[in-house]
Coordinates of C-alpha atoms and ligand atoms in Angstrom, one line a residue:
M1437 CA 3.5 17.2 -102.8
K1438 CA 7.2 17.4 -101.5
K1439 CA 7.6 18.8 -98.1
I1440 CA 11.1 18.8 -96.5
L1441 CA 11.7 19.0 -92.8
F1442 CA 15.2 19.9 -92.2
T1443 CA 14.5 20.8 -88.5
I1444 CA 15.1 18.0 -85.8
L1445 CA 11.8 16.4 -84.5
L1446 CA 12.8 16.0 -81.2
A1447 CA 9.5 13.8 -80.8
S1448 CA 8.5 11.0 -82.8
S1449 CA 5.5 12.6 -84.0
F1450 CA 6.2 11.7 -87.6
I1451 CA 3.2 10.5 -89.4
S1452 CA 2.4 10.5 -93.2
A1453 CA 0.6 7.6 -95.0
Q1454 CA -0.5 9.0 -98.4
Y1455 CA 2.0 7.9 -101.2
T1456 CA 1.6 11.5 -102.5
D1457 CA 2.8 12.9 -99.7
I1458 CA 6.6 12.4 -99.4
N1459 CA 7.7 13.7 -95.9
I1460 CA 12.0 13.7 -96.0
V1461 CA 12.9 13.6 -92.3
K1462 CA 16.4 14.6 -91.9
E1463 CA 17.4 14.1 -88.3
V1464 CA 15.9 12.9 -85.2
K1465 CA 16.5 12.4 -81.5
V1466 CA 14.3 10.0 -79.6
K1467 CA 14.5 7.8 -76.8
N1468 CA 12.8 4.4 -76.1
K1469 CA 11.5 4.1 -79.6
G1470 CA 12.8 2.3 -83.1
V1471 CA 14.3 4.3 -85.5
V1472 CA 14.8 3.4 -89.3
V1473 CA 17.0 5.5 -91.6
S1474 CA 17.1 4.6 -95.4
A1475 CA 17.2 6.4 -98.7
H1476 CA 13.5 7.0 -99.0
P1477 CA 10.9 8.4 -96.6
L1478 CA 8.1 5.9 -97.7
A1479 CA 10.7 3.0 -97.4
S1480 CA 11.9 4.1 -93.6
E1481 CA 8.2 4.4 -92.8
A1482 CA 7.2 1.4 -93.9
G1483 CA 10.3 -0.2 -91.6
A1484 CA 8.8 2.3 -88.8
K1485 CA 5.0 1.1 -89.1
V1486 CA 6.4 -2.6 -88.6
L1487 CA 8.2 -1.4 -85.3
K1488 CA 5.1 0.0 -84.5
S1489 CA 3.0 -2.9 -84.8
G1490 CA 5.4 -5.3 -82.7
G1491 CA 8.2 -5.9 -85.1
N1492 CA 11.8 -6.0 -83.9
A1493 CA 14.8 -4.5 -86.5
Y1494 CA 15.0 -7.6 -88.1
D1495 CA 11.1 -7.3 -89.2
A1496 CA 11.8 -3.5 -89.9
I1497 CA 14.9 -4.1 -92.3
I1498 CA 12.9 -6.8 -94.3
A1499 CA 10.2 -4.3 -95.0
T1500 CA 12.1 -1.5 -95.3
Q1501 CA 14.2 -3.6 -98.3
Y1502 CA 10.9 -4.7 -99.9
A1503 CA 9.8 -1.0 -100.1
L1504 CA 13.1 0.0 -101.5
A1505 CA 12.9 -2.5 -104.2
V1506 CA 9.5 -0.1 -105.1
V1507 CA 10.6 3.0 -104.2
Y1508 CA 14.0 3.3 -104.6
P1509 CA 14.4 1.5 -108.2
Q1510 CA 17.8 2.8 -109.0
A1511 CA 19.4 0.6 -105.7
G1512 CA 16.4 -0.8 -103.7
N1513 CA 16.0 -4.6 -105.1
I1514 CA 14.9 -7.8 -105.3
G1515 CA 17.1 -8.4 -108.5
G1516 CA 20.4 -7.7 -106.8
G1517 CA 22.1 -8.9 -103.6
G1518 CA 23.5 -7.4 -100.2
F1519 CA 24.8 -7.9 -96.4
L1520 CA 23.2 -8.0 -93.5
V1521 CA 25.1 -6.9 -89.8
G1522 CA 23.5 -7.6 -86.7
V1523 CA 23.5 -7.5 -83.2
K1524 CA 20.7 -8.8 -80.9
N1525 CA 20.2 -7.4 -77.4
N1526 CA 21.3 -10.3 -76.2
G1527 CA 24.8 -9.6 -77.4
E1528 CA 24.5 -12.3 -80.3
K1529 CA 26.2 -10.9 -83.6
F1530 CA 25.8 -12.5 -87.1
T1531 CA 25.9 -11.4 -90.7
I1532 CA 23.9 -12.7 -93.7
D1533 CA 25.8 -12.7 -97.2
Y1534 CA 23.3 -12.5 -99.8
R1535 CA 25.7 -11.3 -102.4
E1536 CA 24.8 -12.4 -105.9
T1537 CA 27.0 -15.3 -107.5
A1538 CA 28.2 -15.7 -110.6
P1539 CA 26.2 -18.6 -112.7
K1540 CA 27.3 -21.9 -113.2
K1541 CA 28.1 -21.4 -117.1
A1542 CA 30.2 -18.3 -116.4
S1543 CA 33.9 -18.4 -116.8
R1544 CA 37.2 -16.5 -115.8
D1545 CA 37.7 -14.8 -119.3
M1546 CA 34.4 -14.7 -120.4
Y1547 CA 34.2 -10.9 -120.9
L1548 CA 37.5 -11.2 -123.2
D1549 CA 37.8 -10.9 -127.0
K1550 CA 39.5 -13.4 -129.0
K1551 CA 42.9 -10.9 -128.7
G1552 CA 42.4 -11.1 -124.8
N1553 CA 40.9 -7.5 -124.4
A1554 CA 38.0 -7.1 -122.0
N1555 CA 34.7 -6.0 -122.7
T1556 CA 33.5 -4.1 -119.8
D1557 CA 30.3 -2.8 -121.6
L1558 CA 29.2 -6.5 -121.3
S1559 CA 30.4 -7.0 -117.6
Q1560 CA 28.6 -3.8 -116.9
N1561 CA 25.2 -3.7 -119.0
G1562 CA 22.8 -6.2 -120.3
R1563 CA 22.2 -9.3 -119.5
L1564 CA 25.3 -11.1 -119.2
S1565 CA 26.2 -8.8 -116.4
V1566 CA 23.6 -10.4 -114.1
G1567 CA 24.6 -12.3 -111.0
I1568 CA 22.2 -14.6 -109.6
P1569 CA 20.2 -12.4 -107.3
G1570 CA 20.4 -12.9 -103.4
S1571 CA 18.1 -10.3 -101.9
V1572 CA 14.9 -12.3 -101.6
A1573 CA 16.8 -15.2 -100.1
G1574 CA 18.5 -13.0 -97.8
F1575 CA 15.1 -11.6 -96.7
F1576 CA 13.9 -15.1 -96.0
A1577 CA 17.4 -15.9 -94.1
T1578 CA 16.5 -12.9 -91.9
S1579 CA 13.5 -13.8 -91.2
K1580 CA 14.8 -16.5 -88.5
Y1581 CA 15.7 -13.2 -86.3
S1582 CA 12.3 -11.5 -86.8
K1583 CA 9.0 -12.2 -85.3
L1584 CA 6.3 -11.4 -88.0
P1585 CA 5.0 -13.3 -90.5
M1586 CA 6.5 -12.3 -94.2
E1587 CA 3.3 -11.9 -95.6
K1588 CA 2.8 -8.9 -93.1
L1589 CA 6.0 -7.6 -93.9
I1590 CA 5.8 -7.5 -97.7
Q1591 CA 2.7 -5.8 -97.8
P1592 CA 3.7 -2.2 -97.5
A1593 CA 6.1 -3.0 -100.9
I1594 CA 2.8 -4.4 -102.6
D1595 CA 0.7 -1.6 -101.9
L1596 CA 3.0 1.0 -102.7
A1597 CA 3.8 -1.0 -106.3
E1598 CA 0.0 -1.2 -107.2
K1599 CA -0.8 2.3 -105.8
G1600 CA 2.1 3.9 -107.1
F1601 CA 3.6 7.0 -105.1
A1602 CA 4.8 10.2 -106.1
I1603 CA 8.3 10.5 -107.3
T1604 CA 10.9 12.9 -106.0
D1605 CA 13.1 15.0 -108.0
Q1606 CA 16.2 12.8 -107.9
E1607 CA 14.3 10.0 -109.0
A1608 CA 12.9 11.8 -112.0
N1609 CA 16.0 13.4 -113.0
L1610 CA 17.4 9.7 -112.6
L1611 CA 14.8 7.9 -114.7
N1612 CA 14.8 10.7 -117.6
A1613 CA 18.8 10.5 -117.7
S1614 CA 18.6 6.3 -118.0
K1615 CA 15.7 6.5 -120.2
E1616 CA 17.9 5.8 -123.3
Y1617 CA 19.8 2.7 -121.7
F1618 CA 16.3 1.4 -120.3
Q1619 CA 15.3 1.4 -123.8
K1620 CA 18.4 0.1 -125.3
H1621 CA 18.1 -3.0 -122.9
N1622 CA 14.4 -3.4 -122.9
K1623 CA 12.5 -4.2 -126.0
T1624 CA 9.1 -4.5 -124.4
S1625 CA 7.3 -1.6 -122.6
N1626 CA 7.9 -1.4 -118.5
A1627 CA 6.5 1.2 -115.9
F1628 CA 10.1 3.3 -116.0
V1629 CA 10.0 4.6 -119.6
K1630 CA 6.9 6.8 -120.6
N1631 CA 7.1 9.1 -123.5
E1632 CA 7.4 12.4 -122.1
A1633 CA 9.9 13.3 -119.5
W1634 CA 9.2 12.5 -115.6
K1635 CA 8.9 15.1 -113.1
S1636 CA 8.6 15.3 -109.5
G1637 CA 5.3 14.4 -108.2
D1638 CA 4.5 11.9 -110.8
I1639 CA 3.2 8.7 -109.7
L1640 CA 5.3 5.8 -110.4
I1641 CA 2.7 2.7 -110.6
Q1642 CA 4.4 -1.0 -110.9
K1643 CA 1.8 -3.6 -111.4
E1644 CA 4.1 -6.1 -112.5
L1645 CA 6.3 -6.0 -109.4
A1646 CA 2.9 -5.9 -107.3
E1647 CA 2.3 -9.1 -108.8
T1648 CA 6.1 -10.6 -108.3
L1649 CA 5.7 -9.4 -104.7
R1650 CA 2.1 -11.0 -104.6
L1651 CA 3.8 -14.5 -105.6
I1652 CA 6.6 -14.2 -103.2
Q1653 CA 4.0 -13.3 -100.6
K1654 CA 2.2 -16.5 -101.4
F1655 CA 4.8 -19.0 -102.1
G1656 CA 7.5 -17.9 -100.2
L1657 CA 11.0 -18.1 -101.7
K1658 CA 10.0 -20.5 -104.2
G1659 CA 7.5 -17.6 -105.6
F1660 CA 10.9 -16.2 -106.7
Y1661 CA 13.6 -18.7 -107.3
Q1662 CA 11.3 -21.0 -108.9
G1663 CA 8.0 -21.0 -110.9
K1664 CA 6.6 -18.0 -112.8
T1665 CA 8.9 -15.3 -111.8
A1666 CA 11.9 -17.7 -112.5
E1667 CA 10.5 -18.8 -115.5
L1668 CA 10.2 -14.8 -116.6
L1669 CA 13.7 -14.1 -115.9
I1670 CA 15.2 -16.9 -117.6
A1671 CA 13.2 -15.7 -120.6
E1672 CA 14.6 -12.4 -120.2
M1673 CA 18.0 -14.1 -120.3
R1674 CA 17.1 -15.8 -123.9
K1675 CA 16.5 -12.7 -125.4
D1676 CA 20.0 -11.7 -125.8
N1677 CA 23.1 -13.2 -124.0
G1678 CA 22.1 -13.9 -120.3
I1679 CA 23.2 -17.2 -119.1
I1680 CA 21.5 -17.6 -115.8
T1681 CA 19.3 -20.9 -115.9
L1682 CA 16.6 -22.3 -113.7
D1683 CA 19.0 -24.6 -111.9
D1684 CA 21.2 -21.8 -111.1
L1685 CA 17.9 -19.7 -109.6
K1686 CA 16.9 -22.9 -107.7
N1687 CA 20.3 -23.6 -105.9
Y1688 CA 20.8 -20.1 -105.0
K1689 CA 21.9 -19.9 -101.2
V1690 CA 22.8 -17.4 -98.6
A1691 CA 25.8 -17.5 -96.3
E1692 CA 25.7 -17.0 -92.7
R1693 CA 29.2 -15.7 -91.8
K1694 CA 31.0 -15.1 -88.7
V1695 CA 31.1 -11.1 -88.1
L1696 CA 34.4 -9.4 -88.4
E1697 CA 35.3 -7.6 -85.5
F1698 CA 38.2 -5.6 -83.9
E1699 CA 38.6 -3.0 -81.1
Y1700 CA 38.8 0.5 -81.8
K1701 CA 39.6 3.1 -79.1
G1702 CA 37.5 1.1 -76.4
N1703 CA 34.6 0.3 -78.9
T1704 CA 34.1 -3.0 -80.8
V1705 CA 33.6 -2.6 -84.5
V1706 CA 31.1 -5.3 -86.2
S1707 CA 31.5 -5.4 -89.8
M1708 CA 31.0 -7.7 -92.5
P1709 CA 34.0 -10.2 -93.7
L1710 CA 35.0 -11.1 -96.9
P1711 CA 33.6 -11.7 -99.6
S1712 CA 33.0 -7.7 -98.7
S1713 CA 36.2 -6.0 -98.5
G1714 CA 34.6 -3.5 -96.5
G1715 CA 35.3 -4.7 -92.8
I1716 CA 38.9 -5.3 -93.6
L1717 CA 39.7 -2.2 -95.0
L1718 CA 37.6 -0.5 -92.5
A1719 CA 39.8 -2.2 -89.8
Q1720 CA 43.2 -1.8 -91.9
M1721 CA 42.4 2.1 -92.2
L1722 CA 41.4 2.6 -88.5
K1723 CA 44.1 0.9 -87.1
M1724 CA 46.8 2.5 -89.6
S1725 CA 45.6 6.0 -88.6
G1726 CA 45.2 5.0 -84.6
Y1727 CA 49.0 4.7 -85.1
E1728 CA 49.5 8.2 -85.7
N1729 CA 47.1 9.2 -83.0
L1730 CA 44.4 10.8 -85.3
E1731 CA 42.3 12.1 -82.7
K1732 CA 45.3 14.7 -82.2
Y1733 CA 44.3 16.8 -85.7
Q1734 CA 41.8 18.8 -86.5
H1735 CA 39.1 17.3 -88.7
N1736 CA 39.7 17.7 -92.3
S1737 CA 43.0 19.6 -91.6
T1738 CA 45.9 18.4 -94.2
K1739 CA 47.7 16.1 -91.7
A1740 CA 44.4 14.6 -90.8
V1741 CA 43.3 13.9 -94.2
Q1742 CA 47.1 12.6 -95.3
I1743 CA 47.2 10.3 -92.6
M1744 CA 43.8 8.8 -93.9
V1745 CA 44.4 9.0 -97.3
E1746 CA 47.8 7.2 -97.1
A1747 CA 46.0 4.6 -94.8
E1748 CA 43.4 4.2 -97.5
R1749 CA 46.2 3.5 -100.0
R1750 CA 47.8 1.0 -98.3
A1751 CA 44.3 -0.9 -97.8
F1752 CA 43.0 -0.6 -101.5
A1753 CA 46.6 -2.1 -102.6
D1754 CA 45.7 -5.0 -100.5
R1755 CA 42.2 -5.4 -101.6
A1756 CA 43.4 -5.6 -105.0
E1757 CA 45.9 -8.6 -104.2
Y1758 CA 44.5 -10.6 -101.8
M1759 CA 40.6 -10.1 -101.7
G1760 CA 37.8 -12.5 -103.1
D1761 CA 35.1 -15.0 -101.9
P1762 CA 36.4 -16.8 -99.2
D1763 CA 35.1 -19.7 -100.1
F1764 CA 37.2 -19.8 -103.2
I1765 CA 40.8 -18.5 -101.9
H1766 CA 43.1 -18.9 -99.0
D1767 CA 41.3 -16.1 -96.6
K1768 CA 44.0 -14.0 -95.1
T1769 CA 41.7 -11.7 -93.1
L1770 CA 43.5 -12.3 -89.7
Y1771 CA 46.6 -11.6 -91.0
L1772 CA 45.8 -8.5 -92.8
I1773 CA 44.2 -6.8 -89.7
S1774 CA 46.7 -7.5 -87.7
D1775 CA 49.0 -5.2 -85.9
E1776 CA 52.0 -7.0 -86.6
Y1777 CA 51.4 -6.5 -90.6
L1778 CA 49.8 -3.4 -90.3
K1779 CA 52.7 -1.9 -88.5
N1780 CA 55.1 -2.7 -91.1
R1781 CA 52.9 -1.5 -93.9
W1782 CA 52.8 1.5 -92.1
K1783 CA 56.6 2.4 -91.8
N1784 CA 57.0 4.1 -95.1
F1785 CA 54.6 7.0 -94.4
S1786 CA 56.1 10.0 -94.1
F1787 CA 54.5 13.5 -93.3
T1788 CA 57.0 15.3 -95.9
Q1789 CA 55.4 13.6 -99.1
A1790 CA 52.9 11.4 -100.6
T1791 CA 53.7 7.6 -100.7
P1792 CA 53.7 6.5 -104.4
S1793 CA 51.0 4.0 -105.0
S1794 CA 53.9 2.0 -106.5
D1795 CA 55.4 1.6 -103.1
V1796 CA 52.6 0.0 -101.6
G1797 CA 51.2 -2.7 -104.6
K1798 CA 51.7 -3.7 -107.6
I1799 CA 50.8 -1.0 -110.1
I1800 CA 48.3 -2.0 -113.2
K1801 CA 46.2 0.8 -114.5
Q1802 CA 43.4 3.7 -114.8
P1803 CA 39.8 4.2 -112.9
K1804 CA 36.9 6.2 -113.1
E1805 CA 33.7 6.7 -111.1
S1806 CA 30.7 5.3 -109.0
T1807 CA 26.8 5.2 -109.3
E1808 CA 24.4 3.5 -107.1
T1809 CA 23.6 1.3 -103.9
T1810 CA 21.7 1.9 -100.8
H1811 CA 22.1 1.5 -96.8
I1812 CA 19.4 1.0 -94.1
S1813 CA 20.4 1.3 -90.4
V1814 CA 17.6 0.2 -87.7
I1815 CA 17.5 0.0 -84.0
D1816 CA 14.8 -0.9 -82.4
K1817 CA 13.3 0.1 -78.9
D1818 CA 14.5 -3.4 -77.0
G1819 CA 18.2 -2.4 -78.6
N1820 CA 18.2 -4.9 -81.6
A1821 CA 20.5 -3.3 -84.1
A1822 CA 20.7 -3.9 -88.0
A1823 CA 22.9 -2.8 -90.6
V1824 CA 22.2 -3.6 -94.5
T1825 CA 23.7 -2.4 -97.5
T1826 CA 22.4 -3.9 -100.7
T1827 CA 23.0 -2.8 -104.5
L1828 CA 21.9 -3.5 -108.0
N1829 CA 25.7 -2.5 -108.5
G1830 CA 25.5 0.2 -111.0
L1831 CA 22.4 2.6 -111.3
Y1832 CA 19.1 0.4 -112.2
G1833 CA 22.0 -2.3 -112.2
S1834 CA 22.1 -3.8 -115.9
K1835 CA 19.3 -1.7 -116.9
V1836 CA 17.4 -4.9 -117.9
V1837 CA 13.7 -5.4 -116.3
V1838 CA 12.3 -9.1 -116.4
S1839 CA 9.5 -8.4 -118.4
G1840 CA 6.4 -9.6 -117.1
A1841 CA 8.1 -9.2 -113.5
G1842 CA 9.0 -5.8 -113.3
F1843 CA 12.1 -5.8 -111.6
F1844 CA 15.7 -4.4 -112.4
L1845 CA 18.4 -7.0 -112.9
N1846 CA 21.6 -6.1 -110.9
N1847 CA 25.1 -5.7 -113.4
E1848 CA 27.3 -7.2 -110.6
M1849 CA 29.3 -9.2 -112.7
D1850 CA 31.3 -6.5 -112.9
D1851 CA 32.5 -6.6 -109.7
F1852 CA 34.7 -9.6 -110.2
S1853 CA 38.2 -8.5 -111.8
V1854 CA 37.3 -9.4 -115.4
K1855 CA 40.8 -9.4 -116.1
P1856 CA 43.5 -8.7 -114.0
G1857 CA 44.8 -5.0 -113.8
V1858 CA 41.0 -3.7 -115.8
P1859 CA 39.5 -1.6 -113.7
N1860 CA 35.7 -2.3 -113.0
M1861 CA 33.2 0.6 -113.1
F1862 CA 34.4 2.0 -109.8
G1863 CA 38.0 1.7 -111.0
A1864 CA 39.1 -1.1 -108.7
V1865 CA 41.3 -3.1 -110.0
G1866 CA 41.9 -7.1 -109.1
G1867 CA 43.9 -9.9 -109.8
E1868 CA 43.5 -14.0 -109.5
A1869 CA 41.7 -13.7 -105.7
N1870 CA 38.5 -12.2 -107.6
S1871 CA 38.9 -13.7 -111.0
I1872 CA 35.6 -15.3 -112.3
Q1873 CA 34.3 -19.0 -111.6
P1874 CA 31.1 -20.5 -111.6
N1875 CA 29.2 -20.1 -108.1
K1876 CA 31.7 -17.6 -106.8
R1877 CA 30.7 -14.4 -105.0
M1878 CA 32.6 -11.3 -106.7
L1879 CA 34.3 -9.1 -104.4
S1880 CA 32.0 -6.1 -102.5
S1881 CA 33.3 -2.6 -101.3
M1882 CA 30.0 -2.7 -99.0
T1883 CA 30.5 -1.9 -95.2
P1884 CA 27.4 -2.2 -93.1
T1885 CA 28.9 -1.4 -89.7
I1886 CA 27.6 -1.7 -86.0
V1887 CA 30.3 -0.3 -83.3
L1888 CA 29.7 -1.7 -79.8
K1889 CA 30.5 0.7 -76.7
N1890 CA 30.3 -1.8 -73.4
G1891 CA 28.6 -4.5 -75.8
K1892 CA 25.7 -2.0 -76.4
P1893 CA 25.2 -0.7 -80.0
F1894 CA 26.7 3.1 -79.9
M1895 CA 26.7 3.5 -83.9
I1896 CA 24.8 1.5 -86.6
V1897 CA 26.5 3.1 -90.1
G1898 CA 26.9 2.7 -93.7
T1899 CA 26.7 4.1 -97.3
P1900 CA 26.3 3.3 -101.1
G1901 CA 29.2 4.4 -103.3
G1902 CA 30.9 1.4 -104.5
T1903 CA 34.8 1.7 -103.6
T1904 CA 34.0 4.9 -102.0
I1905 CA 32.0 3.2 -99.3
P1906 CA 34.8 1.9 -96.9
T1907 CA 36.4 5.1 -96.6
S1908 CA 33.0 7.3 -96.4
V1909 CA 32.4 4.7 -93.4
Y1910 CA 35.9 5.0 -92.1
Q1911 CA 35.3 8.9 -92.1
S1912 CA 31.8 9.0 -90.6
I1913 CA 33.4 6.9 -87.6
V1914 CA 36.6 8.8 -87.1
N1915 CA 34.2 11.9 -87.3
A1916 CA 32.3 10.7 -84.3
I1917 CA 34.9 8.9 -82.3
D1918 CA 38.2 10.8 -82.8
F1919 CA 37.2 14.3 -83.8
K1920 CA 34.1 13.9 -81.5
L1921 CA 31.7 15.4 -84.2
N1922 CA 27.8 15.0 -83.8
P1923 CA 26.3 12.8 -85.9
N1924 CA 25.0 15.3 -88.3
I1925 CA 28.1 16.9 -89.4
S1926 CA 29.7 13.4 -88.9
V1927 CA 27.6 12.6 -91.9
N1928 CA 27.2 15.7 -93.8
S1929 CA 30.7 17.4 -93.5
P1930 CA 32.6 17.1 -96.5
K1931 CA 34.1 13.7 -97.6
F1932 CA 37.4 12.7 -99.7
H1933 CA 38.5 9.3 -100.8
H1934 CA 41.5 7.6 -102.2
Q1935 CA 41.8 3.9 -103.5
W1936 CA 45.6 3.3 -104.3
L1937 CA 44.5 3.5 -107.9
P1938 CA 44.4 6.1 -109.6
E1939 CA 46.9 8.0 -107.3
T1940 CA 44.2 10.9 -107.2
V1941 CA 42.2 11.7 -104.2
A1942 CA 38.7 13.0 -104.7
F1943 CA 37.6 15.9 -102.6
E1944 CA 33.8 16.6 -102.1
K1945 CA 33.2 19.8 -103.9
N1946 CA 32.9 21.6 -100.6
F1947 CA 36.0 20.4 -99.2
P1948 CA 38.2 23.2 -97.5
E1949 CA 40.4 24.4 -100.7
N1950 CA 43.2 25.1 -98.3
T1951 CA 43.6 21.6 -97.2
I1952 CA 43.5 20.6 -100.8
S1953 CA 46.5 23.0 -101.8
N1954 CA 48.5 22.0 -98.8
L1955 CA 48.3 18.4 -100.1
E1956 CA 49.1 19.5 -103.6
K1957 CA 52.1 21.1 -102.4
I1958 CA 53.4 17.6 -101.0
G1959 CA 53.1 15.6 -103.9
Y1960 CA 49.0 14.7 -103.9
K1961 CA 46.9 14.8 -106.8
A1962 CA 43.5 16.4 -106.4
E1963 CA 40.3 15.5 -108.0
R1964 CA 36.6 17.1 -106.8
W1965 CA 33.7 15.2 -107.3
G1966 CA 30.1 15.9 -106.5
Q1967 CA 29.1 14.0 -103.6
L1968 CA 30.8 11.1 -101.8
G1969 CA 28.2 8.6 -100.2
R1970 CA 24.6 8.6 -98.7
T1971 CA 25.5 7.7 -95.1
E1972 CA 22.8 6.6 -92.8
M1973 CA 24.1 6.7 -89.1
I1974 CA 22.0 6.4 -85.8
L1975 CA 24.0 7.1 -83.1
I1976 CA 23.3 6.0 -79.3
D1977 CA 24.5 8.1 -76.6
D1978 CA 25.4 6.9 -73.0
S1979 CA 22.2 8.4 -71.8
G1980 CA 20.2 6.1 -74.4
N1981 CA 19.3 9.1 -76.8
I1982 CA 19.3 7.5 -80.2
H1983 CA 20.2 10.6 -82.5
A1984 CA 19.8 9.4 -86.2
V1985 CA 21.0 10.9 -89.5
A1986 CA 20.0 10.5 -92.7
D1987 CA 22.4 11.9 -95.4
G1988 CA 21.4 15.4 -96.8
R1989 CA 23.1 14.6 -99.9
G1990 CA 19.9 12.7 -101.1
D1991 CA 16.1 11.9 -100.2
D1992 CA 17.1 10.2 -97.4
S1993 CA 15.1 10.0 -94.3
V1994 CA 14.6 8.9 -90.7
A1995 CA 11.3 7.4 -89.5
V1996 CA 10.5 6.6 -85.9
E1997 CA 8.2 4.0 -84.8
Ligands
DON511 O1 29.5 -4.3 -103.9 C1 29.8 -3.4 -104.4 O2 31.0 -3.1 -103.6 C2 29.5 -2.7 -105.5 N1 28.2 -3.3 -106.3 C3 28.4 -1.3 -104.6 C4 27.7 -0.1 -105.8 C5 27.9 0.9 -105.1 O3 27.8 1.0 -103.9 C6 27.2 2.0 -106.3 N2 26.4 3.0 -105.5 N3 26.6 3.9 -105.3

């Protein structure tokens, strides 16, 4: 049964335990309690229960991610990767980069045919599209900051996989729509394909995944990167054109990187550095629109949107040219986010007309649109905060399920620039900085972000959405800070997206039409998109009230400890 509570819960009385009873809670206001916001109510609950049993924000974020790997198979994962941004209550800031890496046998032109044409079907689907998964290593790296034993944090996920849970409408629709791809890429049976169509309330049981999680519970990191699970993953590679080896798995390492931080209107924004472009783009966009005093204009008015679109245009042109794995390229972050550079970049902005994309970067080619990832925002009662965005890249990743182990593998290799100028599945183009090399991390757009006010968490925010991630996070932040909108409206009001190429600006379908037509008159080309992002926001006001909002665009849900 599905019960949707759209009301604001002013107390932390949300209790639901049965996996057939899916309670979606969209907004909560509490004090002195921990909260978890994620894409699925059962995953948020798993995190909140951990908080209740004495865990901190980092315990909760681990438990929530394991649970998402079960209840949100389209994007939650152990076969993908992600980024965590954390701020502890003693002020310590840290990130964990558990982005996938290219296999050792990967090479710059691996997706090009003899004539040099890119075959993006291979970078986007099937075994050759898979990067070395980083998620499980990421969970273990996070446990340096958590309190409870890993065996305990993984148990809710095991129970959910073993006993099953009722799927939502959205999950049923996605599983049905993906059936032909699952069948194309998997010759053996798996939990995600059945003869009749899935419908809301059907129970999804994942016995093989439960067993894989048990191996992690018993053997730790080695339960995934070595032994039975690793061998099953390699056997899966051998069925077709996969190139990941046992050594690749054994050698996978997370990277703990210094946070990317900058000041914005008296707040400190703490976000993810390279190999995610997210933090840099966010800094560039906020600073450039700040030069026009964005707060003077009205939310989603013509001038406000124009300023923001032009900031997005310039930032995404830089993404294509300069950004990649900092362990492989010259990292220009400090220059790219400096006022010296950005003020100069902003010089050709004009209210009278759209800036042609060719005026802000080297034009190359045509894009298209996005699919799935997922974000979690957590704060505990002691003020520790965590923001995680994690992904398989596309919806259900490569669509390949590791036979015998029950989990989807990512198709993250497509986030590399497979050939200069050839767009990836999000239409992002790139060049040498993001070219494929063995062991290199592919450039990301994920933007898990924590905004601090007087050194304490004020906002914890992030979203899925491929290249629309940084622009959605940007808009959610200015909605709250510049336009002073409440967290619900900051998240749920219609958004827009521009990424330099293509020249078009995408507007969510309920976006104010008069703003769109005013922009069209001065040279902007508009496109209507269904939805942009699934933003999970926690905002802590000056009195210590915690407002948590789960995006209304999906089954996203808040849980309180
Ligand atoms: O890392 C990235 O930027 C992409 N792989 C994220 C993919 C994504 O957000 C898909 N979701 N809607």
